[in-house]
Amino acid sequence: MTEISKTPAASIKSDERLKKVSVLTSLMRRPELGAVAGLVMVVIFFFFTADASMFSLSGMMTILAPASQLGILAIAASMLMIGGEFDLSIGSMVAFAGLIFGGLLVNFGQPLWIAILFTLLFAALLGAVNGQIVIRTRLPSFIVTLAFLFILRGLTLVGLKWATGGSTQLRGISEAVGDTSIAGLFSGLAFQGFFAWLAENNLIEKFDNGMPKVAGVPVSVVWFVGVAGVATWVLLRTRVGNWIFAVGGDANAARNSGVPVDRVKTGLFALTACAAALVAIITVLDAGSTDARRGFQKEFEAIIAAVIGGSLLTGGYGSAIGAFFGAIIFGLVSIGLTYTKFDSDWFQVFLGTMLLLAVLFNNFIRRKVTGER
């Protein structure tokens, strides 16, 4: 009896999950470490090579605007990748959702809130269809969503020509929206009063007439930060987050443990499609029009940002905050080159190098910490 009673205590004592680790080791286990290191490297590079105006308030807002739109997609893509799947159709979904949104406003005269709600719901339905096809056919999500990439892009072209009478660009959205207060939640600038106060107190640069040179924060940046915060909370603090990691790590083991694997994957596909629809709504309202090339190649950029942020292609490992930093790196490189004497055509070289270095760095750190070979 004595020997039996000692066995559980011994096993608990040697349990690696209860083993105390140093702060450094704990930080090294974080998926976003590579993205943070990459961000520091990129900032240092541009600090010595770019014009000083790049790091001014207006320069940073110029960088954050496109980075935020990509970041919303990247965060959703990273959650899907953690769940062990891909969605190569999100770029085309941006264009198709833009068509649905613009068509409801211009061609059908619907109020803005109805157009927003219907666009998000329709995108979620298409995302769920993607997920169900993957689950029921057991085809790789790479193949299924690649097919939807072409299907949605083609439907966008056909739909735009129908809606406009032959053009591939639908205009008149700003006029259809009018002076609706809801539009301010998805377009324009936020915190304008605060920035005006900063200018009045000479805390930021202003024009001769007293108006601030930076009038506010792009609304897309606010959405970007909010989506990153909610996604991080879901992944790290909720049961659903545990399910996502479990499904991506080993779907069969997760299913045997009672995790609703099919529902989790379907929900992640729907979430990714909704993120694409949100980006479509933001960009269409800002531009006042939509076109067939909207969201072009964003599916690859989002996956690149997610991978730079620490998400594994094999699933079960990743971070929403990592994708957040990955998108900022993308924005810094794409816009930052215009502040340097380098040809902007070097952008893809920089991006590919950063992707490779991030993957190598993340693999190296993970193997050092976990002891993998």
Tab-separated table of N, CA and C in Angstrom, residues 253-373:
chain	number	residue	atom	x	y	z
A	253	ALA	N	-6.849	12.409	-32.601
A	253	ALA	CA	-6.750	12.409	-31.137
A	253	ALA	C	-7.738	13.400	-30.533
A	254	ALA	N	-7.887	14.563	-31.179
A	254	ALA	CA	-8.828	15.564	-30.693
A	254	ALA	C	-10.261	15.037	-30.749
A	255	ARG	N	-10.601	14.362	-31.849
A	255	ARG	CA	-11.944	13.798	-31.994
A	255	ARG	C	-12.201	12.733	-30.931
A	256	ASN	N	-11.213	11.919	-30.663
A	256	ASN	CA	-11.362	10.885	-29.630
A	256	ASN	C	-11.475	11.477	-28.228
A	257	SER	N	-11.009	12.710	-28.074
A	257	SER	CA	-11.091	13.390	-26.778
A	257	SER	C	-12.378	14.191	-26.625
A	258	GLY	N	-13.243	14.131	-27.630
A	258	GLY	CA	-14.523	14.815	-27.537
A	258	GLY	C	-14.559	16.188	-28.169
A	259	VAL	N	-13.500	16.576	-28.872
A	259	VAL	CA	-13.474	17.883	-29.538
A	259	VAL	C	-14.310	17.815	-30.813
A	260	PRO	N	-15.222	18.773	-31.025
A	260	PRO	CA	-16.040	18.773	-32.257
A	260	PRO	C	-15.207	19.247	-33.450
A	261	VAL	N	-14.393	18.370	-33.978
A	261	VAL	CA	-13.406	18.723	-35.003
A	261	VAL	C	-14.062	19.350	-36.227
A	262	ASP	N	-15.132	18.736	-36.727
A	262	ASP	CA	-15.776	19.240	-37.943
A	262	ASP	C	-16.337	20.645	-37.740
A	263	ARG	N	-16.957	20.875	-36.588
A	263	ARG	CA	-17.514	22.203	-36.306
A	263	ARG	C	-16.417	23.246	-36.172
A	264	VAL	N	-15.313	22.880	-35.535
A	264	VAL	CA	-14.202	23.813	-35.373
A	264	VAL	C	-13.637	24.214	-36.736
A	265	LYS	N	-13.407	23.230	-37.594
A	265	LYS	CA	-12.831	23.530	-38.917
A	265	LYS	C	-13.801	24.354	-39.767
A	266	THR	N	-15.081	23.988	-39.740
A	266	THR	CA	-16.070	24.750	-40.498
A	266	THR	C	-16.132	26.192	-40.006
A	267	GLY	N	-16.114	26.352	-38.680
A	267	GLY	CA	-16.136	27.694	-38.107
A	267	GLY	C	-14.918	28.520	-38.492
A	268	LEU	N	-13.754	27.886	-38.558
A	268	LEU	CA	-12.530	28.597	-38.938
A	268	LEU	C	-12.575	29.040	-40.395
A	269	PHE	N	-13.104	28.191	-41.273
A	269	PHE	CA	-13.258	28.586	-42.675
A	269	PHE	C	-14.232	29.755	-42.800
A	270	ALA	N	-15.328	29.701	-42.038
A	270	ALA	CA	-16.305	30.795	-42.062
A	270	ALA	C	-15.689	32.081	-41.526
A	271	LEU	N	-14.892	31.959	-40.469
A	271	LEU	CA	-14.224	33.122	-39.887
A	271	LEU	C	-13.270	33.769	-40.881
A	272	THR	N	-12.510	32.956	-41.596
A	272	THR	CA	-11.570	33.484	-42.584
A	272	THR	C	-12.306	34.225	-43.687
A	273	ALA	N	-13.427	33.674	-44.138
A	273	ALA	CA	-14.219	34.336	-45.176
A	273	ALA	C	-14.801	35.654	-44.660
A	274	CYS	N	-15.234	35.674	-43.395
A	274	CYS	CA	-15.760	36.907	-42.807
A	274	CYS	C	-14.675	37.979	-42.704
A	275	ALA	N	-13.452	37.564	-42.391
A	275	ALA	CA	-12.341	38.518	-42.342
A	275	ALA	C	-12.117	39.138	-43.715
A	276	ALA	N	-12.206	38.317	-44.761
A	276	ALA	CA	-12.065	38.828	-46.127
A	276	ALA	C	-13.197	39.797	-46.456
A	277	ALA	N	-14.410	39.467	-46.018
A	277	ALA	CA	-15.549	40.357	-46.264
A	277	ALA	C	-15.387	41.675	-45.512
A	278	LEU	N	-14.866	41.624	-44.294
A	278	LEU	CA	-14.621	42.846	-43.525
A	278	LEU	C	-13.624	43.748	-44.241
A	279	VAL	N	-12.542	43.164	-44.741
A	279	VAL	CA	-11.552	43.933	-45.499
A	279	VAL	C	-12.188	44.525	-46.751
A	280	ALA	N	-13.050	43.755	-47.400
A	280	ALA	CA	-13.743	44.254	-48.597
A	280	ALA	C	-14.602	45.470	-48.260
A	281	ILE	N	-15.354	45.382	-47.177
A	281	ILE	CA	-16.226	46.493	-46.767
A	281	ILE	C	-15.397	47.739	-46.470
A	282	ILE	N	-14.297	47.558	-45.735
A	282	ILE	CA	-13.433	48.694	-45.375
A	282	ILE	C	-12.838	49.351	-46.613
A	283	THR	N	-12.283	48.539	-47.501
A	283	THR	CA	-11.602	49.100	-48.673
A	283	THR	C	-12.588	49.693	-49.672
A	284	VAL	N	-13.739	49.073	-49.825
A	284	VAL	CA	-14.741	49.589	-50.773
A	284	VAL	C	-15.282	50.932	-50.287
A	285	LEU	N	-15.563	51.055	-49.002
A	285	LEU	CA	-16.056	52.322	-48.471
A	285	LEU	C	-14.996	53.414	-48.554
A	286	ASP	N	-13.746	53.064	-48.320
A	286	ASP	CA	-12.671	54.053	-48.413
A	286	ASP	C	-12.475	54.530	-49.850
A	287	ALA	N	-12.524	53.592	-50.806
A	287	ALA	CA	-12.274	53.930	-52.208
A	287	ALA	C	-13.513	54.486	-52.905
A	288	GLY	N	-14.683	54.133	-52.421
A	288	GLY	CA	-15.918	54.566	-53.076
A	288	GLY	C	-16.255	53.754	-54.310
A	289	SER	N	-15.528	52.670	-54.522
A	289	SER	CA	-15.777	51.808	-55.688
A	289	SER	C	-15.202	50.429	-55.401
A	290	THR	N	-15.529	49.477	-56.259
A	290	THR	CA	-14.938	48.148	-56.163
A	290	THR	C	-14.607	47.667	-57.568
A	291	ASP	N	-13.642	46.769	-57.655
A	291	ASP	CA	-13.210	46.299	-58.978
A	291	ASP	C	-12.809	44.842	-58.918
A	292	ALA	N	-12.520	44.269	-60.084
A	292	ALA	CA	-12.261	42.835	-60.200
A	292	ALA	C	-10.921	42.424	-59.606
A	293	ARG	N	-9.979	43.349	-59.496
A	293	ARG	CA	-8.650	42.999	-58.993
A	293	ARG	C	-8.495	43.247	-57.495
A	294	ARG	N	-9.547	43.622	-56.839
A	294	ARG	CA	-9.463	43.859	-55.402
A	294	ARG	C	-9.084	42.559	-54.684
A	295	GLY	N	-8.143	42.645	-53.779
A	295	GLY	CA	-7.700	41.467	-53.035
A	295	GLY	C	-6.760	40.563	-53.802
A	296	PHE	N	-6.256	41.038	-54.952
A	296	PHE	CA	-5.402	40.196	-55.786
A	296	PHE	C	-4.129	39.801	-55.041
A	297	GLN	N	-3.871	38.489	-54.966
A	297	GLN	CA	-2.697	37.879	-54.323
A	297	GLN	C	-2.668	38.071	-52.802
A	298	LYS	N	-3.746	38.569	-52.220
A	298	LYS	CA	-3.771	38.743	-50.766
A	298	LYS	C	-3.751	37.404	-50.033
A	299	GLU	N	-4.221	36.334	-50.711
A	299	GLU	CA	-4.189	35.019	-50.057
A	299	GLU	C	-2.759	34.593	-49.759
A	300	PHE	N	-1.844	34.868	-50.686
A	300	PHE	CA	-0.446	34.487	-50.476
A	300	PHE	C	0.226	35.417	-49.471
A	301	GLU	N	-0.090	36.703	-49.543
A	301	GLU	CA	0.493	37.663	-48.606
A	301	GLU	C	0.043	37.367	-47.180
A	302	ALA	N	-1.228	36.988	-47.011
A	302	ALA	CA	-1.743	36.679	-45.678
A	302	ALA	C	-1.060	35.446	-45.103
A	303	ILE	N	-0.871	34.426	-45.925
A	303	ILE	CA	-0.200	33.211	-45.454
A	303	ILE	C	1.258	33.503	-45.135
A	304	ILE	N	1.900	34.334	-45.960
A	304	ILE	CA	3.291	34.712	-45.687
A	304	ILE	C	3.390	35.430	-44.345
A	305	ALA	N	2.481	36.380	-44.104
A	305	ALA	CA	2.491	37.106	-42.831
A	305	ALA	C	2.255	36.161	-41.655
A	306	ALA	N	1.362	35.185	-41.831
A	306	ALA	CA	1.092	34.213	-40.774
A	306	ALA	C	2.305	33.339	-40.503
A	307	VAL	N	3.008	32.923	-41.570
A	307	VAL	CA	4.201	32.086	-41.409
A	307	VAL	C	5.328	32.881	-40.756
A	308	ILE	N	5.518	34.121	-41.195
A	308	ILE	CA	6.507	34.982	-40.542
A	308	ILE	C	6.162	35.142	-39.064
A	309	GLY	N	4.866	35.150	-38.763
A	309	GLY	CA	4.415	35.274	-37.382
A	309	GLY	C	4.524	34.013	-36.558
A	310	GLY	N	5.020	32.922	-37.148
A	310	GLY	CA	5.278	31.716	-36.371
A	310	GLY	C	4.331	30.567	-36.602
A	311	SER	N	3.330	30.717	-37.455
A	311	SER	CA	2.401	29.615	-37.710
A	311	SER	C	3.080	28.552	-38.563
A	312	LEU	N	2.874	27.289	-38.185
A	312	LEU	CA	3.450	26.177	-38.931
A	312	LEU	C	2.509	25.746	-40.047
A	313	LEU	N	3.092	25.332	-41.168
A	313	LEU	CA	2.289	24.834	-42.277
A	313	LEU	C	1.615	23.515	-41.922
A	314	THR	N	2.143	22.818	-40.928
A	314	THR	CA	1.595	21.524	-40.522
A	314	THR	C	0.489	21.642	-39.485
A	315	GLY	N	0.247	22.855	-38.965
A	315	GLY	CA	-0.836	23.067	-38.015
A	315	GLY	C	-0.436	22.831	-36.571
A	316	GLY	N	-1.327	23.238	-35.659
A	316	GLY	CA	-1.135	22.994	-34.236
A	316	GLY	C	-0.220	23.970	-33.535
A	317	TYR	N	0.307	24.945	-34.241
A	317	TYR	CA	1.280	25.864	-33.640
A	317	TYR	C	1.180	27.206	-34.346
A	318	GLY	N	1.099	28.268	-33.589
A	318	GLY	CA	1.020	29.589	-34.199
A	318	GLY	C	0.530	30.615	-33.206
A	319	SER	N	0.334	31.839	-33.703
A	319	SER	CA	-0.017	32.948	-32.824
A	319	SER	C	-0.690	34.056	-33.620
A	320	ALA	N	-1.774	34.608	-33.067
A	320	ALA	CA	-2.426	35.751	-33.704
A	320	ALA	C	-1.555	36.994	-33.603
A	321	ILE	N	-0.885	37.160	-32.465
A	321	ILE	CA	0.017	38.296	-32.298
A	321	ILE	C	1.183	38.183	-33.277
A	322	GLY	N	1.643	36.969	-33.530
A	322	GLY	CA	2.702	36.767	-34.514
A	322	GLY	C	2.277	37.231	-35.888
A	323	ALA	N	1.033	36.885	-36.288
A	323	ALA	CA	0.503	37.344	-37.572
A	323	ALA	C	0.367	38.862	-37.586
A	324	PHE	N	0.030	39.439	-36.437
A	324	PHE	CA	-0.055	40.900	-36.290
A	324	PHE	C	1.287	41.542	-36.637
A	325	PHE	N	2.352	41.034	-36.035
A	325	PHE	CA	3.689	41.572	-36.322
A	325	PHE	C	4.130	41.235	-37.745
A	326	GLY	N	3.748	40.057	-38.230
A	326	GLY	CA	4.089	39.680	-39.597
A	326	GLY	C	3.508	40.637	-40.617
A	327	ALA	N	2.265	41.078	-40.384
A	327	ALA	CA	1.632	42.036	-41.294
A	327	ALA	C	2.323	43.396	-41.229
A	328	ILE	N	2.741	43.799	-40.036
A	328	ILE	CA	3.454	45.073	-39.902
A	328	ILE	C	4.791	45.014	-40.628
A	329	ILE	N	5.482	43.877	-40.527
A	329	ILE	CA	6.733	43.700	-41.278
A	329	ILE	C	6.467	43.840	-42.770
A	330	PHE	N	5.394	43.226	-43.218
A	330	PHE	CA	5.026	43.299	-44.637
A	330	PHE	C	4.811	44.756	-45.047
A	331	GLY	N	4.070	45.506	-44.221
A	331	GLY	CA	3.822	46.909	-44.524
A	331	GLY	C	5.082	47.739	-44.506
A	332	LEU	N	5.951	47.477	-43.542
A	332	LEU	CA	7.214	48.212	-43.458
A	332	LEU	C	8.070	48.008	-44.699
A	333	VAL	N	8.157	46.755	-45.145
A	333	VAL	CA	9.000	46.455	-46.302
A	333	VAL	C	8.392	47.026	-47.580
A	334	SER	N	7.084	46.840	-47.767
A	334	SER	CA	6.439	47.274	-49.021
A	334	SER	C	6.430	48.790	-49.155
A	335	ILE	N	6.132	49.505	-48.081
A	335	ILE	CA	6.089	50.970	-48.130
A	335	ILE	C	7.462	51.564	-47.845
A	336	GLY	N	8.223	50.917	-46.961
A	336	GLY	CA	9.518	51.470	-46.554
A	336	GLY	C	10.506	51.622	-47.694
A	337	LEU	N	10.428	50.745	-48.676
A	337	LEU	CA	11.362	50.831	-49.806
A	337	LEU	C	11.197	52.131	-50.592
A	338	THR	N	10.003	52.711	-50.548
A	338	THR	CA	9.794	53.981	-51.245
A	338	THR	C	10.496	55.138	-50.540
A	339	TYR	N	10.879	54.945	-49.297
A	339	TYR	CA	11.604	55.978	-48.554
A	339	TYR	C	13.116	55.823	-48.701
A	340	THR	N	13.554	54.802	-49.415
A	340	THR	CA	14.983	54.552	-49.596
A	340	THR	C	15.367	54.805	-51.050
A	341	LYS	N	16.655	54.599	-51.339
A	341	LYS	CA	17.152	54.741	-52.711
A	341	LYS	C	17.105	53.413	-53.459
A	342	PHE	N	16.591	52.366	-52.787
A	342	PHE	CA	16.469	51.071	-53.436
A	342	PHE	C	15.288	51.074	-54.396
A	343	ASP	N	15.428	50.326	-55.478
A	343	ASP	CA	14.330	50.138	-56.420
A	343	ASP	C	13.213	49.358	-55.725
A	344	SER	N	11.979	49.820	-55.875
A	344	SER	CA	10.856	49.158	-55.216
A	344	SER	C	10.634	47.732	-55.722
A	345	ASP	N	11.242	47.410	-56.876
A	345	ASP	CA	11.130	46.043	-57.388
A	345	ASP	C	11.854	45.036	-56.496
A	346	TRP	N	12.683	45.528	-55.563
A	346	TRP	CA	13.367	44.647	-54.613
A	346	TRP	C	12.414	44.131	-53.536
A	347	PHE	N	11.186	44.628	-53.555
A	347	PHE	CA	10.234	44.259	-52.504
A	347	PHE	C	10.077	42.750	-52.362
A	348	GLN	N	9.878	42.068	-53.472
A	348	GLN	CA	9.652	40.626	-53.409
A	348	GLN	C	10.896	39.884	-52.919
A	349	VAL	N	12.086	40.401	-53.255
A	349	VAL	CA	13.323	39.791	-52.758
A	349	VAL	C	13.393	39.931	-51.241
A	350	PHE	N	13.093	41.126	-50.739
A	350	PHE	CA	13.089	41.355	-49.296
A	350	PHE	C	12.073	40.449	-48.614
A	351	LEU	N	10.887	40.360	-49.206
A	351	LEU	CA	9.814	39.575	-48.602
A	351	LEU	C	10.166	38.092	-48.557
A	352	GLY	N	10.684	37.560	-49.668
A	352	GLY	CA	11.069	36.157	-49.706
A	352	GLY	C	12.185	35.846	-48.730
A	353	THR	N	13.162	36.757	-48.632
A	353	THR	CA	14.259	36.567	-47.680
A	353	THR	C	13.746	36.566	-46.252
A	354	MET	N	12.846	37.507	-45.942
A	354	MET	CA	12.283	37.581	-44.598
A	354	MET	C	11.488	36.325	-44.264
A	355	LEU	N	10.726	35.820	-45.245
A	355	LEU	CA	9.959	34.591	-45.025
A	355	LEU	C	10.876	33.422	-44.704
A	356	LEU	N	11.933	33.263	-45.498
A	356	LEU	CA	12.860	32.157	-45.291
A	356	LEU	C	13.565	32.264	-43.943
A	357	LEU	N	14.034	33.472	-43.611
A	357	LEU	CA	14.734	33.671	-42.342
A	357	LEU	C	13.808	33.426	-41.150
A	358	ALA	N	12.559	33.871	-41.274
A	358	ALA	CA	11.608	33.683	-40.177
A	358	ALA	C	11.342	32.210	-39.925
A	359	VAL	N	11.146	31.445	-41.011
A	359	VAL	CA	10.889	30.007	-40.863
A	359	VAL	C	12.108	29.298	-40.268
A	360	LEU	N	13.292	29.613	-40.770
A	360	LEU	CA	14.511	29.002	-40.240
A	360	LEU	C	14.716	29.354	-38.768
A	361	PHE	N	14.479	30.601	-38.432
A	361	PHE	CA	14.657	31.052	-37.046
A	361	PHE	C	13.667	30.360	-36.124
A	362	ASN	N	12.388	30.320	-36.531
A	362	ASN	CA	11.370	29.670	-35.697
A	362	ASN	C	11.653	28.190	-35.505
A	363	ASN	N	12.088	27.505	-36.567
A	363	ASN	CA	12.414	26.086	-36.456
A	363	ASN	C	13.609	25.869	-35.536
A	364	PHE	N	14.616	26.725	-35.651
A	364	PHE	CA	15.817	26.606	-34.821
A	364	PHE	C	15.474	26.780	-33.341
A	365	ILE	N	14.705	27.821	-33.038
A	365	ILE	CA	14.342	28.097	-31.647
A	365	ILE	C	13.471	26.983	-31.085
A	366	ARG	N	12.495	26.510	-31.891
A	366	ARG	CA	11.604	25.465	-31.394
A	366	ARG	C	12.359	24.184	-31.097
A	367	ARG	N	13.321	23.829	-31.960
A	367	ARG	CA	14.102	22.608	-31.743
A	367	ARG	C	15.002	22.732	-30.513
A	368	LYS	N	15.535	23.926	-30.299
A	368	LYS	CA	16.388	24.139	-29.130
A	368	LYS	C	15.582	24.002	-27.840
A	369	VAL	N	14.368	24.528	-27.864
A	369	VAL	CA	13.557	24.526	-26.644
A	369	VAL	C	12.925	23.158	-26.403
A	370	THR	N	12.420	22.523	-27.474
A	370	THR	CA	11.706	21.257	-27.303
A	370	THR	C	12.594	20.040	-27.402
A	371	GLY	N	13.802	20.200	-27.908
A	371	GLY	CA	14.690	19.074	-28.073
A	371	GLY	C	14.435	18.244	-29.307
A	372	GLU	N	13.609	18.781	-30.251
A	372	GLU	CA	13.329	18.048	-31.495
A	372	GLU	C	14.611	17.956	-32.329
A	373	ARG	N	14.632	16.949	-33.197
A	373	ARG	CA	15.775	16.773	-34.111
A	373	ARG	C	15.334	17.000	-35.539
